[in-house]
PDB file of C-alpha atoms in Angstrom:
ATOM      1  CA  MET A   1      11.558 -15.304   1.835  1.00  0.00           C
ATOM      2  CA  PRO A   2      11.182 -11.547   1.247  1.00  0.00           C
ATOM      3  CA  LEU A   3      11.471  -9.321   4.256  1.00  0.00           C
ATOM      4  CA  ALA A   4       7.954  -8.042   3.638  1.00  0.00           C
ATOM      5  CA  LEU A   5       6.558 -11.462   4.620  1.00  0.00           C
ATOM      6  CA  GLN A   6       8.418 -11.734   7.900  1.00  0.00           C
ATOM      7  CA  LEU A   7       6.528  -9.097   9.854  1.00  0.00           C
ATOM      8  CA  PRO A   8       4.339 -10.538  12.622  1.00  0.00           C
ATOM      9  CA  ALA A   9       0.618 -10.056  12.957  1.00  0.00           C
ATOM     10  CA  ALA A  10      -0.634  -6.935  14.713  1.00  0.00           C
ATOM     11  CA  ARG A  11       0.597  -6.831  18.288  1.00  0.00           C
ATOM     12  CA  THR A  12       1.413  -4.424  21.067  1.00  0.00           C
ATOM     13  CA  PHE A  13       5.063  -3.370  21.077  1.00  0.00           C
ATOM     14  CA  PRO A  14       7.021  -2.140  24.091  1.00  0.00           C
ATOM     15  CA  ALA A  15       6.463   1.567  24.693  1.00  0.00           C
ATOM     16  CA  ALA A  16      10.084   2.387  23.834  1.00  0.00           C
ATOM     17  CA  CYS A  17       9.664   0.801  20.406  1.00  0.00           C
ATOM     18  CA  ARG A  18       6.393   2.328  19.270  1.00  0.00           C
ATOM     19  CA  LEU A  19       8.014   5.090  17.219  1.00  0.00           C
ATOM     20  CA  GLN A  20      10.171   2.656  15.274  1.00  0.00           C
ATOM     21  CA  ARG A  21       7.564   1.684  12.681  1.00  0.00           C
ATOM     22  CA  PRO A  22       8.840  -0.418   9.771  1.00  0.00           C
ATOM     23  CA  PRO A  23       8.894   1.493   6.461  1.00  0.00           C
ATOM     24  CA  ARG A  24       5.898   1.102   4.167  1.00  0.00           C
ATOM     25  CA  ALA A  25       7.850  -1.104   1.774  1.00  0.00           C
ATOM     26  CA  LEU A  26       8.453  -3.657   4.550  1.00  0.00           C
ATOM     27  CA  ARG A  27       4.987  -3.783   6.048  1.00  0.00           C
ATOM     28  CA  ARG A  28       3.101  -7.043   5.852  1.00  0.00           C
ATOM     29  CA  THR A  29       0.718  -7.237   2.926  1.00  0.00           C
ATOM     30  CA  SER A  30      -2.726  -8.775   2.961  1.00  0.00           C
ATOM     31  CA  ARG A  31      -5.579  -9.410   0.556  1.00  0.00           C
ATOM     32  CA  LYS A  32      -7.813  -7.302   2.779  1.00  0.00           C
ATOM     33  CA  PRO A  33      -7.253  -3.530   2.990  1.00  0.00           C
ATOM     34  CA  LEU A  34      -5.339  -2.552   6.111  1.00  0.00           C
ATOM     35  CA  LEU A  35      -5.702   1.205   5.756  1.00  0.00           C
ATOM     36  CA  LEU A  36      -8.698   1.472   8.092  1.00  0.00           C
ATOM     37  CA  CYS A  37      -8.275   0.064  11.564  1.00  0.00           C
ATOM     38  CA  ALA A  38      -9.955   0.498  14.898  1.00  0.00           C
ATOM     39  CA  SER A  39      -8.112   2.967  17.072  1.00  0.00           C
ATOM     40  CA  SER A  40      -5.567   1.033  19.114  1.00  0.00           C
ATOM     41  CA  GLY A  41      -5.924   3.252  22.156  1.00  0.00           C
ATOM     42  CA  GLU A  42      -2.236   4.232  22.010  1.00  0.00           C
ATOM     43  CA  PHE A  43      -3.080   7.930  21.729  1.00  0.00           C
ATOM     44  CA  SER A  44      -2.633   9.758  25.010  1.00  0.00           C
ATOM     45  CA  LEU A  45      -2.502  13.515  25.494  1.00  0.00           C
ATOM     46  CA  ARG A  46       0.416  12.965  27.862  1.00  0.00           C
ATOM     47  CA  ASP A  47       2.506  11.830  24.884  1.00  0.00           C
ATOM     48  CA  TYR A  48       1.443  14.593  22.511  1.00  0.00           C
ATOM     49  CA  GLU A  49       1.618  18.349  22.219  1.00  0.00           C
ATOM     50  CA  GLU A  50      -1.088  20.299  20.410  1.00  0.00           C
ATOM     51  CA  ALA A  51      -0.028  22.422  17.463  1.00  0.00           C
ATOM     52  CA  VAL A  52      -1.577  24.934  15.099  1.00  0.00           C
ATOM     53  CA  VAL A  53      -0.665  26.001  11.592  1.00  0.00           C
ATOM     54  CA  ALA A  54       1.466  29.115  12.034  1.00  0.00           C
ATOM     55  CA  GLU A  55       2.500  29.755   8.458  1.00  0.00           C
ATOM     56  CA  VAL A  56       2.412  28.155   5.020  1.00  0.00           C
ATOM     57  CA  LYS A  57       4.714  29.431   2.354  1.00  0.00           C
ATOM     58  CA  ALA A  58       6.682  28.637  -0.757  1.00  0.00           C
ATOM     59  CA  THR A  59      10.180  30.124  -0.747  1.00  0.00           C
ATOM     60  CA  GLU A  60      13.311  29.712  -2.785  1.00  0.00           C
ATOM     61  CA  LYS A  61      15.357  28.932   0.310  1.00  0.00           C
ATOM     62  CA  TYR A  62      13.025  26.560   2.149  1.00  0.00           C
ATOM     63  CA  GLY A  63      10.894  25.113  -0.628  1.00  0.00           C
ATOM     64  CA  HIS A  64       7.264  24.512   0.276  1.00  0.00           C
ATOM     65  CA  ILE A  65       6.903  24.430   4.020  1.00  0.00           C
ATOM     66  CA  VAL A  66       4.271  24.348   6.754  1.00  0.00           C
ATOM     67  CA  LEU A  67       5.343  25.714  10.111  1.00  0.00           C
ATOM     68  CA  LEU A  68       3.400  24.201  13.001  1.00  0.00           C
ATOM     69  CA  ARG A  69       3.509  26.225  16.215  1.00  0.00           C
ATOM     70  CA  LEU A  70       3.684  23.980  19.268  1.00  0.00           C
ATOM     71  CA  LYS A  71       1.387  25.437  21.908  1.00  0.00           C
ATOM     72  CA  GLU A  72       3.357  24.354  24.989  1.00  0.00           C
ATOM     73  CA  THR A  73       6.847  25.401  23.928  1.00  0.00           C
ATOM     74  CA  GLN A  74       5.948  28.028  21.292  1.00  0.00           C
ATOM     75  CA  SER A  75       8.598  26.498  19.047  1.00  0.00           C
ATOM     76  CA  LEU A  76       8.062  25.770  15.361  1.00  0.00           C
ATOM     77  CA  LEU A  77       7.986  22.349  13.729  1.00  0.00           C
ATOM     78  CA  PRO A  78       8.867  22.515  10.013  1.00  0.00           C
ATOM     79  CA  VAL A  79       6.974  20.166   7.705  1.00  0.00           C
ATOM     80  CA  TYR A  80       8.269  20.196   4.144  1.00  0.00           C
ATOM     81  CA  ILE A  81       5.464  19.483   1.663  1.00  0.00           C
ATOM     82  CA  GLY A  82       4.836  19.351  -2.069  1.00  0.00           C
ATOM     83  CA  GLU A  83       3.778  22.249  -4.254  1.00  0.00           C
ATOM     84  CA  PHE A  84       0.227  20.908  -4.750  1.00  0.00           C
ATOM     85  CA  GLU A  85      -0.338  20.285  -1.034  1.00  0.00           C
ATOM     86  CA  CYS A  86       1.021  23.754  -0.225  1.00  0.00           C
ATOM     87  CA  ALA A  87      -1.317  25.437  -2.713  1.00  0.00           C
ATOM     88  CA  ALA A  88      -4.291  23.430  -1.418  1.00  0.00           C
ATOM     89  CA  LEU A  89      -3.574  24.459   2.159  1.00  0.00           C
ATOM     90  CA  VAL A  90      -3.048  28.136   1.316  1.00  0.00           C
ATOM     91  CA  ASN A  91      -6.296  28.225  -0.679  1.00  0.00           C
ATOM     92  CA  GLN A  92      -8.230  26.690   2.211  1.00  0.00           C
ATOM     93  CA  ILE A  93      -6.734  28.987   4.856  1.00  0.00           C
ATOM     94  CA  HIS A  94      -7.561  32.062   2.758  1.00  0.00           C
ATOM     95  CA  LYS A  95     -10.962  30.618   1.755  1.00  0.00           C
ATOM     96  CA  LYS A  96     -10.244  31.001  -1.950  1.00  0.00           C
ATOM     97  CA  PRO A  97     -13.139  29.456  -3.911  1.00  0.00           C
ATOM     98  CA  GLN A  98     -12.352  26.648  -6.366  1.00  0.00           C
ATOM     99  CA  GLN A  99     -14.308  26.075  -9.555  1.00  0.00           C
ATOM    100  CA  ARG A 100     -14.053  22.327  -9.044  1.00  0.00           C
ATOM    101  CA  PRO A 101     -13.191  20.366  -5.863  1.00  0.00           C
ATOM    102  CA  ILE A 102      -9.533  19.461  -5.623  1.00  0.00           C
ATOM    103  CA  THR A 103      -8.383  16.241  -3.958  1.00  0.00           C
ATOM    104  CA  HIS A 104      -8.631  17.340  -0.321  1.00  0.00           C
ATOM    105  CA  ASP A 105     -11.984  19.016  -0.913  1.00  0.00           C
ATOM    106  CA  LEU A 106     -13.227  15.845  -2.581  1.00  0.00           C
ATOM    107  CA  MET A 107     -12.085  13.794   0.412  1.00  0.00           C
ATOM    108  CA  LYS A 108     -13.946  16.084   2.786  1.00  0.00           C
ATOM    109  CA  ASN A 109     -17.102  15.923   0.679  1.00  0.00           C
ATOM    110  CA  VAL A 110     -16.966  12.120   0.578  1.00  0.00           C
ATOM    111  CA  LEU A 111     -16.503  11.872   4.349  1.00  0.00           C
ATOM    112  CA  ASP A 112     -19.372  14.303   4.926  1.00  0.00           C
ATOM    113  CA  VAL A 113     -21.683  12.255   2.719  1.00  0.00           C
ATOM    114  CA  LEU A 114     -20.688   9.025   4.465  1.00  0.00           C
ATOM    115  CA  GLY A 115     -21.351  10.587   7.847  1.00  0.00           C
ATOM    116  CA  PHE A 116     -17.760  10.821   9.099  1.00  0.00           C
ATOM    117  CA  ARG A 117     -15.787  13.695  10.552  1.00  0.00           C
ATOM    118  CA  ILE A 118     -12.088  14.172  11.285  1.00  0.00           C
ATOM    119  CA  THR A 119     -11.707  14.321  15.062  1.00  0.00           C
ATOM    120  CA  LYS A 120      -7.961  14.950  15.156  1.00  0.00           C
ATOM    121  CA  VAL A 121      -4.727  14.297  13.302  1.00  0.00           C
ATOM    122  CA  ARG A 122      -1.378  13.497  14.853  1.00  0.00           C
ATOM    123  CA  ILE A 123       2.237  13.346  13.750  1.00  0.00           C
ATOM    124  CA  THR A 124       3.334  10.128  15.394  1.00  0.00           C
ATOM    125  CA  ALA A 125       6.956   9.523  14.478  1.00  0.00           C
ATOM    126  CA  LEU A 126      10.018  10.574  12.533  1.00  0.00           C
ATOM    127  CA  VAL A 127      11.427   7.639  10.541  1.00  0.00           C
ATOM    128  CA  GLY A 128      14.684   8.662   8.899  1.00  0.00           C
ATOM    129  CA  ASN A 129      13.822  12.111   7.565  1.00  0.00           C
ATOM    130  CA  THR A 130      10.123  11.348   7.040  1.00  0.00           C
ATOM    131  CA  TYR A 131       7.262  12.229   9.357  1.00  0.00           C
ATOM    132  CA  HIS A 132       4.511   9.663   9.862  1.00  0.00           C
ATOM    133  CA  ALA A 133       0.964  10.749  10.634  1.00  0.00           C
ATOM    134  CA  ARG A 134      -2.447   9.329  11.529  1.00  0.00           C
ATOM    135  CA  VAL A 135      -5.894  10.757  10.780  1.00  0.00           C
ATOM    136  CA  HIS A 136      -8.672   9.951  13.281  1.00  0.00           C
ATOM    137  CA  LEU A 137     -12.263   9.662  12.054  1.00  0.00           C
ATOM    138  CA  ALA A 138     -15.598   9.097  13.763  1.00  0.00           C
ATOM    139  CA  ARG A 139     -19.260   9.180  12.867  1.00  0.00           C
ATOM    140  CA  GLY A 140     -21.206  12.236  13.795  1.00  0.00           C
ATOM    141  CA  ARG A 141     -21.680  14.500  10.796  1.00  0.00           C
ATOM    142  CA  GLY A 142     -23.050  13.991   7.323  1.00  0.00           C
ATOM    143  CA  ILE A 143     -26.229  13.193   5.455  1.00  0.00           C
ATOM    144  CA  LYS A 144     -26.126   9.385   5.513  1.00  0.00           C
ATOM    145  CA  SER A 145     -28.917   7.955   7.622  1.00  0.00           C
ATOM    146  CA  SER A 146     -27.752   6.000  10.665  1.00  0.00           C
ATOM    147  CA  SER A 147     -31.063   4.107  10.939  1.00  0.00           C
ATOM    148  CA  ALA A 148     -30.143   1.650   8.207  1.00  0.00           C
ATOM    149  CA  GLN A 149     -26.952   0.406   9.800  1.00  0.00           C
ATOM    150  CA  GLN A 150     -25.771  -2.823   8.178  1.00  0.00           C
ATOM    151  CA  PRO A 151     -24.044  -5.786   9.871  1.00  0.00           C
ATOM    152  CA  GLY A 152     -20.349  -5.084  10.178  1.00  0.00           C
ATOM    153  CA  ASP A 153     -20.816  -1.307  10.096  1.00  0.00           C
ATOM    154  CA  MET A 154     -18.734   0.701  12.543  1.00  0.00           C
ATOM    155  CA  PRO A 155     -20.727   1.614  15.681  1.00  0.00           C
ATOM    156  CA  PRO A 156     -21.613   5.348  15.802  1.00  0.00           C
ATOM    157  CA  ALA A 157     -19.380   6.012  18.840  1.00  0.00           C
ATOM    158  CA  ALA A 158     -16.319   4.169  17.521  1.00  0.00           C
ATOM    159  CA  GLU A 159     -13.249   5.973  16.225  1.00  0.00           C
ATOM    160  CA  VAL A 160     -10.818   4.735  13.615  1.00  0.00           C
ATOM    161  CA  ASP A 161      -7.492   6.071  12.433  1.00  0.00           C
ATOM    162  CA  VAL A 162      -5.695   5.769   9.113  1.00  0.00           C
ATOM    163  CA  ASP A 163      -2.115   6.189   7.989  1.00  0.00           C
ATOM    164  CA  ALA A 164      -1.474   9.433   6.111  1.00  0.00           C
ATOM    165  CA  ARG A 165       1.166  11.809   4.891  1.00  0.00           C
ATOM    166  CA  PRO A 166       1.453  14.828   7.206  1.00  0.00           C
ATOM    167  CA  SER A 167       0.685  17.207   4.332  1.00  0.00           C
ATOM    168  CA  ASP A 168      -2.625  15.439   3.654  1.00  0.00           C
ATOM    169  CA  ALA A 169      -3.405  15.102   7.371  1.00  0.00           C
ATOM    170  CA  ILE A 170      -2.884  18.839   7.940  1.00  0.00           C
ATOM    171  CA  ASN A 171      -4.970  19.708   4.887  1.00  0.00           C
ATOM    172  CA  LEU A 172      -7.869  17.617   6.208  1.00  0.00           C
ATOM    173  CA  ALA A 173      -7.485  18.957   9.751  1.00  0.00           C
ATOM    174  CA  VAL A 174      -7.816  22.543   8.499  1.00  0.00           C
ATOM    175  CA  ARG A 175     -10.891  21.664   6.431  1.00  0.00           C
ATOM    176  CA  PHE A 176     -12.623  19.975   9.362  1.00  0.00           C
ATOM    177  CA  GLY A 177     -11.364  22.328  12.072  1.00  0.00           C
ATOM    178  CA  ALA A 178      -9.746  19.337  13.816  1.00  0.00           C
ATOM    179  CA  ALA A 179      -6.960  19.493  16.364  1.00  0.00           C
ATOM    180  CA  ILE A 180      -3.374  18.740  15.333  1.00  0.00           C
ATOM    181  CA  TYR A 181      -1.104  16.876  17.734  1.00  0.00           C
ATOM    182  CA  VAL A 182       2.632  16.179  17.562  1.00  0.00           C
ATOM    183  CA  ASN A 183       4.350  13.395  19.457  1.00  0.00           C
ATOM    184  CA  LYS A 184       6.451  14.990  22.197  1.00  0.00           C
ATOM    185  CA  ASP A 185       9.569  13.034  21.224  1.00  0.00           C
ATOM    186  CA  VAL A 186       9.248  14.323  17.659  1.00  0.00           C
ATOM    187  CA  ALA A 187       8.514  17.848  18.911  1.00  0.00           C
ATOM    188  CA  ALA A 188      11.589  17.827  21.156  1.00  0.00           C
ATOM    189  CA  LYS A 189      13.771  16.543  18.340  1.00  0.00           C
ATOM    190  CA  MET A 190      12.527  18.684  15.444  1.00  0.00           C
ATOM    191  CA  GLY A 191      11.076  21.789  17.090  1.00  0.00           C
ATOM    192  CA  HIS A 192      13.059  25.009  16.595  1.00  0.00           C
ATOM    193  CA  PRO A 193      12.734  28.485  18.073  1.00  0.00           C
ATOM    194  CA  MET A 194      10.772  31.014  16.058  1.00  0.00           C
ATOM    195  CA  SER A 195      13.943  33.010  15.447  1.00  0.00           C
ATOM    196  CA  SER A 196      15.236  30.141  13.318  1.00  0.00           C
ATOM    197  CA  TYR A 197      12.785  31.120  10.574  1.00  0.00           C
ATOM    198  CA  GLN A 198      13.253  34.864  10.580  1.00  0.00           C
ATOM    199  CA  GLU A 199      14.318  36.399   7.322  1.00  0.00           C
ATOM    200  CA  GLY A 200      17.904  37.561   7.267  1.00  0.00           C
ATOM    201  CA  PRO A 201      20.800  36.710   9.614  1.00  0.00           C
ATOM    202  CA  THR A 202      20.028  36.057  13.265  1.00  0.00           C
ATOM    203  CA  ASN A 203      22.203  36.623  16.281  1.00  0.00           C
ATOM    204  CA  GLY A 204      24.228  33.578  17.103  1.00  0.00           C
ATOM    205  CA  GLY A 205      24.152  32.322  13.527  1.00  0.00           C
ATOM    206  CA  SER A 206      27.011  30.617  11.774  1.00  0.00           C
ATOM    207  CA  GLY A 207      30.280  32.412  11.368  1.00  0.00           C
ATOM    208  CA  SER A 208      29.589  32.839   7.644  1.00  0.00           C
ATOM    209  CA  GLY A 209      26.575  35.074   8.387  1.00  0.00           C
ATOM    210  CA  GLU A 210      23.989  32.418   7.499  1.00  0.00           C
ATOM    211  CA  HIS A 211      20.799  32.544   9.479  1.00  0.00           C
ATOM    212  CA  HIS A 212      19.537  29.436  11.220  1.00  0.00           C
ATOM    213  CA  ALA A 213      16.971  28.463   8.587  1.00  0.00           C
ATOM    214  CA  GLU A 214      19.623  28.523   5.843  1.00  0.00           C
ATOM    215  CA  VAL A 215      21.917  26.299   7.901  1.00  0.00           C
ATOM    216  CA  LEU A 216      19.004  23.960   8.574  1.00  0.00           C
ATOM    217  CA  ARG A 217      18.035  23.766   4.909  1.00  0.00           C
ATOM    218  CA  SER A 218      21.561  23.243   3.566  1.00  0.00           C
ATOM    219  CA  CYS A 219      22.379  20.583   6.156  1.00  0.00           C
ATOM    220  CA  ARG A 220      19.176  18.729   5.348  1.00  0.00           C
ATOM    221  CA  GLU A 221      20.055  18.789   1.651  1.00  0.00           C
ATOM    222  CA  GLU A 222      23.472  17.274   2.339  1.00  0.00           C
ATOM    223  CA  ILE A 223      21.982  14.606   4.616  1.00  0.00           C
ATOM    224  CA  LEU A 224      19.264  13.646   2.136  1.00  0.00           C
ATOM    225  CA  ALA A 225      21.756  13.403  -0.747  1.00  0.00           C
ATOM    226  CA  TYR A 226      24.022  11.055   1.213  1.00  0.00           C
ATOM    227  CA  SER A 227      23.663   7.284   0.797  1.00  0.00           C
ATOM    228  CA  ASP A 228      23.671   5.936   4.349  1.00  0.00           C
ATOM    229  CA  PRO A 229      25.756   2.702   4.507  1.00  0.00           C
ATOM    230  CA  THR A 230      23.865   1.653   7.640  1.00  0.00           C
ATOM    231  CA  ILE A 231      20.391   1.821   6.082  1.00  0.00           C
ATOM    232  CA  MET A 232      19.899  -1.944   5.666  1.00  0.00           C
ATOM    233  CA  HIS A 233      21.215  -2.581   9.162  1.00  0.00           C
ATOM    234  CA  LYS A 234      18.696  -0.060  10.495  1.00  0.00           C
ATOM    235  CA  LEU A 235      15.832  -1.706   8.610  1.00  0.00           C
ATOM    236  CA  HIS A 236      16.775  -5.122   9.979  1.00  0.00           C
ATOM    237  CA  LEU A 237      17.104  -3.551  13.425  1.00  0.00           C
ATOM    238  CA  GLN A 238      13.537  -2.214  13.228  1.00  0.00           C
ATOM    239  CA  LEU A 239      12.296  -5.658  12.190  1.00  0.00           C
ATOM    240  CA  ALA A 240      14.166  -7.325  15.046  1.00  0.00           C
ATOM    241  CA  ILE A 241      12.658  -4.877  17.556  1.00  0.00           C
ATOM    242  CA  ALA A 242       9.172  -5.366  16.096  1.00  0.00           C
ATOM    243  CA  GLU A 243       9.558  -9.156  16.390  1.00  0.00           C
ATOM    244  CA  GLU A 244      11.107  -8.847  19.862  1.00  0.00           C
ATOM    245  CA  ARG A 245      14.338 -10.522  18.735  1.00  0.00           C
ATOM    246  CA  PHE A 246      16.357  -8.425  21.127  1.00  0.00           C
ATOM    247  CA  GLU A 247      19.603 -10.419  20.850  1.00  0.00           C
ATOM    248  CA  ASP A 248      19.571  -9.895  17.088  1.00  0.00           C
ATOM    249  CA  ALA A 249      18.779  -6.233  17.669  1.00  0.00           C
ATOM    250  CA  LYS A 250      21.759  -5.900  20.019  1.00  0.00           C
ATOM    251  CA  HIS A 251      24.061  -7.488  17.427  1.00  0.00           C
ATOM    252  CA  LEU A 252      22.736  -5.221  14.648  1.00  0.00           C
ATOM    253  CA  GLN A 253      23.212  -2.144  16.832  1.00  0.00           C
ATOM    254  CA  SER A 254      26.827  -3.199  17.424  1.00  0.00           C
ATOM    255  CA  GLN A 255      27.344  -3.460  13.662  1.00  0.00           C
ATOM    256  CA  ILE A 256      25.874   0.008  13.157  1.00  0.00           C
ATOM    257  CA  ASP A 257      28.127   1.436  15.884  1.00  0.00           C
ATOM    258  CA  GLU A 258      31.163  -0.169  14.241  1.00  0.00           C
ATOM    259  CA  ILE A 259      30.332   1.420  10.887  1.00  0.00           C
ATOM    260  CA  LEU A 260      29.771   4.788  12.547  1.00  0.00           C
ATOM    261  CA  SER A 261      33.155   4.623  14.255  1.00  0.00           C
ATOM    262  CA  SER A 262      35.047   3.665  11.086  1.00  0.00           C
ATOM    263  CA  ASP A 263      33.296   5.808   8.448  1.00  0.00           C
ATOM    264  CA  ARG A 264      34.095   9.505   8.839  1.00  0.00           C
ATOM    265  CA  ALA A 265      31.354  10.625   6.442  1.00  0.00           C
ATOM    266  CA  ILE A 266      28.500   8.918   8.277  1.00  0.00           C
ATOM    267  CA  SER A 267      29.888  10.057  11.627  1.00  0.00           C
ATOM    268  CA  LEU A 268      29.780  13.653  10.338  1.00  0.00           C
ATOM    269  CA  VAL A 269      26.179  13.138   9.211  1.00  0.00           C
ATOM    270  CA  VAL A 270      25.171  11.877  12.660  1.00  0.00           C
ATOM    271  CA  ALA A 271      27.015  14.751  14.356  1.00  0.00           C
ATOM    272  CA  MET A 272      25.350  17.229  11.995  1.00  0.00           C
ATOM    273  CA  GLU A 273      21.879  15.859  12.786  1.00  0.00           C
ATOM    274  CA  THR A 274      22.606  16.017  16.517  1.00  0.00           C
ATOM    275  CA  ALA A 275      23.830  19.606  16.283  1.00  0.00           C
ATOM    276  CA  LEU A 276      20.653  20.607  14.426  1.00  0.00           C
ATOM    277  CA  GLU A 277      18.472  18.871  16.997  1.00  0.00           C
ATOM    278  CA  ASP A 278      20.224  20.748  19.812  1.00  0.00           C
ATOM    279  CA  GLY A 279      20.052  24.094  18.004  1.00  0.00           C
ATOM    280  CA  ARG A 280      23.852  24.358  17.711  1.00  0.00           C
ATOM    281  CA  TYR A 281      23.798  25.953  14.263  1.00  0.00           C
ATOM    282  CA  ASP A 282      27.403  27.182  14.252  1.00  0.00           C
ATOM    283  CA  GLU A 283      28.588  23.632  14.844  1.00  0.00           C
ATOM    284  CA  ALA A 284      26.130  22.224  12.295  1.00  0.00           C
ATOM    285  CA  ALA A 285      27.439  24.642   9.645  1.00  0.00           C
ATOM    286  CA  ARG A 286      31.049  23.708  10.457  1.00  0.00           C
ATOM    287  CA  LEU A 287      30.242  19.989  10.241  1.00  0.00           C
ATOM    288  CA  ARG A 288      28.374  20.546   6.975  1.00  0.00           C
ATOM    289  CA  ASP A 289      31.384  22.295   5.430  1.00  0.00           C
ATOM    290  CA  GLU A 290      33.722  19.529   6.626  1.00  0.00           C
ATOM    291  CA  PHE A 291      31.354  16.915   5.238  1.00  0.00           C
ATOM    292  CA  LYS A 292      31.170  18.650   1.849  1.00  0.00           C
ATOM    293  CA  ALA A 293      34.975  18.912   1.674  1.00  0.00           C
ATOM    294  CA  LEU A 294      35.358  15.226   2.575  1.00  0.00           C
ATOM    295  CA  ARG A 295      32.815  14.142  -0.036  1.00  0.00           C
ATOM    296  CA  LYS A 296      34.488  16.295  -2.680  1.00  0.00           C
ATOM    297  CA  ALA A 297      37.886  14.793  -1.862  1.00  0.00           C
ATOM    298  CA  GLN A 298      36.424  11.286  -2.044  1.00  0.00           C
ATOM    299  CA  GLN A 299      34.848  12.005  -5.420  1.00  0.00           C
ATOM    300  CA  LEU A 300      38.089  13.442  -6.798  1.00  0.00           C
ATOM    301  CA  SER A 301      40.024  10.441  -5.532  1.00  0.00           C
ATOM    302  CA  SER A 302      37.521   8.065  -7.087  1.00  0.00           C
ATOM    303  CA  SER A 303      37.586   9.921 -10.423  1.00  0.00           C
ATOM    304  CA  SER A 304      41.387   9.975 -10.426  1.00  0.00           C
ATOM    305  CA  SER A 305      41.650   6.246  -9.835  1.00  0.00           C
ATOM    306  CA  GLU A 306      39.183   5.543 -12.645  1.00  0.00           C
ATOM    307  CA  VAL A 307      41.040   7.573 -15.310  1.00  0.00           C
ATOM    308  CA  SER A 308      44.618   6.772 -14.286  1.00  0.00           C
ATOM    309  CA  PRO A 309      46.309   4.376 -16.790  1.00  0.00           C
ATOM    310  CA  ASP A 310      47.798   1.142 -15.492  1.00  0.00           C
ATOM    311  CA  HIS A 311      51.571   1.060 -15.175  1.00  0.00           C
ATOM    312  CA  HIS A 312      53.361  -2.265 -15.371  1.00  0.00           C
TER     313      HIS A 312
END
């Protein structure tokens, strides 16, 4: 039976497991749309930190990026987005008129007509290297009459939330003037001081003279290009946690730990991620260079063994 059919029905997970959402490809499918759901009540301001859009830019070094400034810590959360989403956000921030509505403008117009508004958006989790987000909607603005409410319609005071890419969620939040929230665990893990994104070298940078943002970008590129040998174990681990099969989860975690201890490349990747999270950019740059040298040596060894003639 495919893994996608083994997920249980909607249920409340232990608090420690809420961020470990199964990837989209493994979520349970249904004949009925599951995109719109009543708000589960899991949102609490105690678990989130409000953020605002600090800067949106397209650069050669960073690609297309949105920097969210976290209000409590004043650190920056980088959100890497696509070219189209970046242009849409820049145009909206600078109020540049469009001859025809682009996708996010169309979405706002549709919600307005249907009588919905965006109340808030939140970045809920970091799964692998991908942020997950939710967009919260409620009735309260638009031209649709509320007097002709049909059976099964959402009550006027109810709020729903939908799954979304962070780039789309931020675009909609800016258009509706809605608050943006970031889960505190994600903020603590991915937030960086403002100096990390200054142009040019920064004090305390890597020994090679790289500034923090360059180290961050290059390390991320190496991590994303690497094929993680523990990926299937991690997916099964998430499923086991979701289904509360904690003995299976313990066994899978032991297997992951064994791979990490025996595979130098993946151990360097984990150490590199940890160094970035802690803001130890010198160490991250050193680990990146060691990782690149190891991968190059492995590739040369593999190529040599493939072309070497057999000797009998």
